[in-house]
mmCIF file of C-alpha atoms in Angstrom:
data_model
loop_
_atom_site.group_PDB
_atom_site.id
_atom_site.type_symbol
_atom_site.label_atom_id
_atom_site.label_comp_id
_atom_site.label_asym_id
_atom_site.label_seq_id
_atom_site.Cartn_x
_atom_site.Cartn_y
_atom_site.Cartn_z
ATOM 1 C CA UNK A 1 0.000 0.000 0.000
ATOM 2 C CA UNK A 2 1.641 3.467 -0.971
ATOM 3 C CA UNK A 3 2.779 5.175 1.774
ATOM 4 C CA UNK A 4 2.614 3.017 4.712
ATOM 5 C CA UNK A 5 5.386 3.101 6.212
ATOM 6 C CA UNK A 6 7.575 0.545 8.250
ATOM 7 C CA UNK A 7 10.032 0.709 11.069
ATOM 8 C CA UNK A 8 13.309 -2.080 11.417
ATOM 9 C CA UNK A 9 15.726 -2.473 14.337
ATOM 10 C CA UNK A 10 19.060 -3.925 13.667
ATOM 11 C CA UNK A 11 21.977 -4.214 16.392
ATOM 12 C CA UNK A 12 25.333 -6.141 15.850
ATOM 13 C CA UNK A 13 28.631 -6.189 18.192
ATOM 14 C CA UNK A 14 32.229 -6.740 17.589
ATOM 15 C CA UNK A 15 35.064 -7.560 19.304
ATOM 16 C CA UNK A 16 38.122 -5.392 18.648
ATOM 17 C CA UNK A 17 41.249 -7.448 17.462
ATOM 18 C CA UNK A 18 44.916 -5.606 16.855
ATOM 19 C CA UNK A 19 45.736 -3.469 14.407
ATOM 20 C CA UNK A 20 44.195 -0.830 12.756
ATOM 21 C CA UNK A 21 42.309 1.286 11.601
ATOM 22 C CA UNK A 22 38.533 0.542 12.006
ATOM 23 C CA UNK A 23 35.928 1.011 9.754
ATOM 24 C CA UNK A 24 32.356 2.653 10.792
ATOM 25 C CA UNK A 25 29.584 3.971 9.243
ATOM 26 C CA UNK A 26 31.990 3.229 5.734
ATOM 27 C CA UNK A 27 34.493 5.613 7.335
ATOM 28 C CA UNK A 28 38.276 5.027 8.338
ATOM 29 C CA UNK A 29 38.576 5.526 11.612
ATOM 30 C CA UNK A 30 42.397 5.854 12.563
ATOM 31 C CA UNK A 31 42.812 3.355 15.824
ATOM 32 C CA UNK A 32 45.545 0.628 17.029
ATOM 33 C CA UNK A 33 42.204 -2.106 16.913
ATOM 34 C CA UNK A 34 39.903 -3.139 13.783
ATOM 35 C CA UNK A 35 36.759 -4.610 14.414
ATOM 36 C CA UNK A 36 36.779 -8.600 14.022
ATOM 37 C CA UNK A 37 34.835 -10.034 11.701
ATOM 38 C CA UNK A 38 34.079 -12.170 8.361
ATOM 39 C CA UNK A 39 33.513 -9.064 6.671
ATOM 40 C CA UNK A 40 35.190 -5.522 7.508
ATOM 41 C CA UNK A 41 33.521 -5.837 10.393
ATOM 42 C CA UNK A 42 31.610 -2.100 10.089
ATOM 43 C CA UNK A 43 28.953 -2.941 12.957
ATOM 44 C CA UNK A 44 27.344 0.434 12.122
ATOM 45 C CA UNK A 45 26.451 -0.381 8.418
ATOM 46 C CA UNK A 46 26.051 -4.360 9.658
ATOM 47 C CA UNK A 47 22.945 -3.060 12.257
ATOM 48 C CA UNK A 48 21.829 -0.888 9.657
ATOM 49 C CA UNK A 49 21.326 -3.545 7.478
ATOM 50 C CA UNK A 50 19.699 -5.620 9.394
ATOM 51 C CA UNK A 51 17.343 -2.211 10.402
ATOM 52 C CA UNK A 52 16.394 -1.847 6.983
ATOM 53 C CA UNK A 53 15.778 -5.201 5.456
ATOM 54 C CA UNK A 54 13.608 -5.545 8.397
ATOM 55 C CA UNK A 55 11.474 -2.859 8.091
ATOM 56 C CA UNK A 56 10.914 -4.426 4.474
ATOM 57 C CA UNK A 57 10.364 -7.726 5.537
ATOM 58 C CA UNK A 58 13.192 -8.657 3.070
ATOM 59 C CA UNK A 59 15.692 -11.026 4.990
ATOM 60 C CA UNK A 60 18.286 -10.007 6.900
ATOM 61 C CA UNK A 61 22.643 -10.062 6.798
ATOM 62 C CA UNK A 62 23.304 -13.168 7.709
ATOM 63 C CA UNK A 63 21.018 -14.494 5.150
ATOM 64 C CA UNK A 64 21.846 -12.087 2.324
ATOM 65 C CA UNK A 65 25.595 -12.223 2.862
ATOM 66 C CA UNK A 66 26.493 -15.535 4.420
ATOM 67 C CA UNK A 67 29.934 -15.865 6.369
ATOM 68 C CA UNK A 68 30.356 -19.342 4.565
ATOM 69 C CA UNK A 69 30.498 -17.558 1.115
ATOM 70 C CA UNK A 70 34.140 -16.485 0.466
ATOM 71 C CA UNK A 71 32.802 -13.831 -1.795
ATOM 72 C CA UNK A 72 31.763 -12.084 1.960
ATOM 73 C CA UNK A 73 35.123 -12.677 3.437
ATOM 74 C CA UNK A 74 36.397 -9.184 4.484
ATOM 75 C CA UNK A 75 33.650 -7.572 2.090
ATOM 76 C CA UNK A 76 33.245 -4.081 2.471
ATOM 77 C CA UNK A 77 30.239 -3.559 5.050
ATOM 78 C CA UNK A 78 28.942 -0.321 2.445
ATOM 79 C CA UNK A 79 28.557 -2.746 -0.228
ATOM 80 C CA UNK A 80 26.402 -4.896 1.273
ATOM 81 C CA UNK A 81 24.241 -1.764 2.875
ATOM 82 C CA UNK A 82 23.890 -0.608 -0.370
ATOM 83 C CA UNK A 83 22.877 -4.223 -1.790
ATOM 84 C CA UNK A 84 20.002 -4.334 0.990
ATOM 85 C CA UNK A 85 18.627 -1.009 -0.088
ATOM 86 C CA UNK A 86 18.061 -2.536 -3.588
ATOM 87 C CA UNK A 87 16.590 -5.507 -2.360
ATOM 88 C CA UNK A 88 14.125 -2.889 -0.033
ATOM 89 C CA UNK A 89 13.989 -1.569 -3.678
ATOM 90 C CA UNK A 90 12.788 -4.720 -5.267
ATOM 91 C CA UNK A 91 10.456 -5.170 -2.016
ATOM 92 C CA UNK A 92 8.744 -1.961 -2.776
ATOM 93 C CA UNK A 93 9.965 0.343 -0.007
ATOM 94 C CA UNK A 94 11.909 3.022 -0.033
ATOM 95 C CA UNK A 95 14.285 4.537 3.147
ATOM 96 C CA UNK A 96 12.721 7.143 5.022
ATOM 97 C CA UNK A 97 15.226 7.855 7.809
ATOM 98 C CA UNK A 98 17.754 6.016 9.853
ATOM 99 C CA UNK A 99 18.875 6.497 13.355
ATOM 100 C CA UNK A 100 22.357 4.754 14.864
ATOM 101 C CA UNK A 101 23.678 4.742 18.468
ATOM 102 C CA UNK A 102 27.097 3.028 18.711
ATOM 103 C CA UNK A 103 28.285 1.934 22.329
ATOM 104 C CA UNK A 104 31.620 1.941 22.739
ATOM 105 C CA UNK A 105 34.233 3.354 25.297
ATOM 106 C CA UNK A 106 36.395 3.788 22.430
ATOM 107 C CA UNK A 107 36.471 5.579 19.723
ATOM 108 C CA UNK A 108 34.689 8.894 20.182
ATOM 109 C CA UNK A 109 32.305 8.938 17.120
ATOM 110 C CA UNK A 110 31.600 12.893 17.527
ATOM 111 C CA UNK A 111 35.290 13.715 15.217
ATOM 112 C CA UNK A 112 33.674 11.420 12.607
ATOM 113 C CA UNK A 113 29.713 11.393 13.000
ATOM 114 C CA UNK A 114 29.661 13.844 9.886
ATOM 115 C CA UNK A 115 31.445 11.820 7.489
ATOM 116 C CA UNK A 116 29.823 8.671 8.233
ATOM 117 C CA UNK A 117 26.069 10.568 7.856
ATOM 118 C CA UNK A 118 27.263 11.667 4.799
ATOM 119 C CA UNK A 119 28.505 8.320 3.380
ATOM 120 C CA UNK A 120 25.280 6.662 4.793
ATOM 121 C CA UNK A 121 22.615 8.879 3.383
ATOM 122 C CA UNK A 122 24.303 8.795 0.292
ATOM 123 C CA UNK A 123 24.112 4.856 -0.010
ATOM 124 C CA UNK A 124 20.772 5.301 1.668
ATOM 125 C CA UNK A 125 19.318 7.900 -1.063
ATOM 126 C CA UNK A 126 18.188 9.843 1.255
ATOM 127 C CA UNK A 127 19.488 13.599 3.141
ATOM 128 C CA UNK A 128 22.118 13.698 5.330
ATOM 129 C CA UNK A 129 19.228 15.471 7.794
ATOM 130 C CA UNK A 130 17.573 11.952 7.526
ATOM 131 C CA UNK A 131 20.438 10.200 9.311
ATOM 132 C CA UNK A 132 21.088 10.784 12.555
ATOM 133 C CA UNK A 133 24.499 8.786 14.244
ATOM 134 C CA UNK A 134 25.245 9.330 18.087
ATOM 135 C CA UNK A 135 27.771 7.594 20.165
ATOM 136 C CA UNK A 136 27.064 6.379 23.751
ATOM 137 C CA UNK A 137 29.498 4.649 26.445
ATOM 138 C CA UNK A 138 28.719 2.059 28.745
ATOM 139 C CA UNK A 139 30.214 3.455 31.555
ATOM 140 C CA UNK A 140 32.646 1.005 32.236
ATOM 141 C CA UNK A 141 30.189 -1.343 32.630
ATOM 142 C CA UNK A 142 30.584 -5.211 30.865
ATOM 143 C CA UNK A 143 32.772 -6.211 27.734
ATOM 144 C CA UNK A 144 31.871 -2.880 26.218
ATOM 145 C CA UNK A 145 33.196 -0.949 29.358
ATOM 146 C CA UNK A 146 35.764 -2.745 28.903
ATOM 147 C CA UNK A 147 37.023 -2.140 25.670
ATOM 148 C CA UNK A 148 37.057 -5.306 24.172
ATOM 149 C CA UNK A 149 34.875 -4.230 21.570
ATOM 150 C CA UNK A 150 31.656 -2.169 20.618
ATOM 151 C CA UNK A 151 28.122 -2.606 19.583
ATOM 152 C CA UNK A 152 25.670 -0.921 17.547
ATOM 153 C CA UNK A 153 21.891 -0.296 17.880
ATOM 154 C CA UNK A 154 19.557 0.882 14.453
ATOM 155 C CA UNK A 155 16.390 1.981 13.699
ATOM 156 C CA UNK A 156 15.391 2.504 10.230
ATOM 157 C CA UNK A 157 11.932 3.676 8.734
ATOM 158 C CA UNK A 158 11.096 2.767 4.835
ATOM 159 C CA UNK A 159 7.917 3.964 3.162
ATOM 160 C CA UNK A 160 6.122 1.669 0.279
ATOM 161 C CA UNK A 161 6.246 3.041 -3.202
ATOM 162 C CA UNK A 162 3.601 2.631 -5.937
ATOM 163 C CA UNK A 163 5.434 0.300 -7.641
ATOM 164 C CA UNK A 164 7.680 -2.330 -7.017
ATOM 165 C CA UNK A 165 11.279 -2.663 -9.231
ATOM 166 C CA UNK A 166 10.419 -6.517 -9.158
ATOM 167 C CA UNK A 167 7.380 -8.186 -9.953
ATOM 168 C CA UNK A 168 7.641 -10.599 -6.950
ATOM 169 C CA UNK A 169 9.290 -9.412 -3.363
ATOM 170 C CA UNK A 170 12.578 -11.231 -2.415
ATOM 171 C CA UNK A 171 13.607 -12.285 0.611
ATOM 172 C CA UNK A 172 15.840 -14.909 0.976
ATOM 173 C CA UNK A 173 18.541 -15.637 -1.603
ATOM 174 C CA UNK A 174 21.613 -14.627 -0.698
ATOM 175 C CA UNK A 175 23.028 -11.271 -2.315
ATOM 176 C CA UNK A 176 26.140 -11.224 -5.239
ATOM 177 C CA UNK A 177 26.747 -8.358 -6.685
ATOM 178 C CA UNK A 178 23.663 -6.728 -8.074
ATOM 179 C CA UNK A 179 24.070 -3.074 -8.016
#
């Protein structure tokens, strides 16, 4: 139905591992830890992701982009976000707005919340004013507090279009390279 629109909520969580720099929100952010993971390990554009497709009802990360494809191993986390807003595409949606909170005691994400709105919205379609990223501490408190890694909360709205760029709605096959 055109115009209805839909709310997602993604979260993912890595642990950091040595070496640098880390990538968030698509953005290099200079550091002596990465994030682990199969991919770059970007949890901001993984919880995205997962925040979008949702709101479509069109699968979600681990589904799309599988860990036990090598195609996905250390992928670039802005490729696949930009992938899933296709397939919201093909589902009929389109992204409204998307709001991020990332957790961590470490990095400050206020030097680089800018550049990684701008990068997002972009691969989002949407205006930077539609993207809102804020970072948050845990106070010390658990394996965040202690800076063994950080975790990312999203919440994404997507509106339904007129008319679908598919014919059917997809949801499950995993993703290659369709953009």
């Amino acid at each position: 139905m055109p115009g209805q629109t839909r709310t997602g909520i993604g979260y993912d969580s890595h642990r950091f591992a040595p070496g640098g720099p880390m990538t968030l929100g698509g953005v290099s952010v200079p550091s002596a830890v990465h994030l682990a993971g199969h991919s770059d390990g970007d949890a901001v554009a993984h919880a995205l992701t997962d925040a979008i497709l949702g709101a479509a009802a069109a699968g979600d990360i681990g589904t799309l982009f599988p860990d036990t494809d090598p195609a996905n191993k250390a992928r670039d986390s802005i490729e696949m976000l930009a992938l899933a807003v296709v397939r919201v595409l093909d589902n009929g949606f389109v992204v409204v707005n998307a709001d991020i909170t990332v957790i961590a005691e470490q990095p400050k994400i206020l030097p680089y919340r800018d550049a990684m709105r701008e990068r997002i919205a972009a691969v989002l379609r949407v205006a930077v004013g539609a993207v809102s990223i804020k970072g948050k501490t845990n106070e010390g408190m658990g394996w965040v507090g202690r800076g063994e890694g950080l975790a990312c909360i999203a919440v994404a709205a997507v509106a339904a279009v007129e008319q679908r760029r598919t014919a059917q709605p997809v949801t499950d096959q995993p993703m290659t390279d369709q953009l």
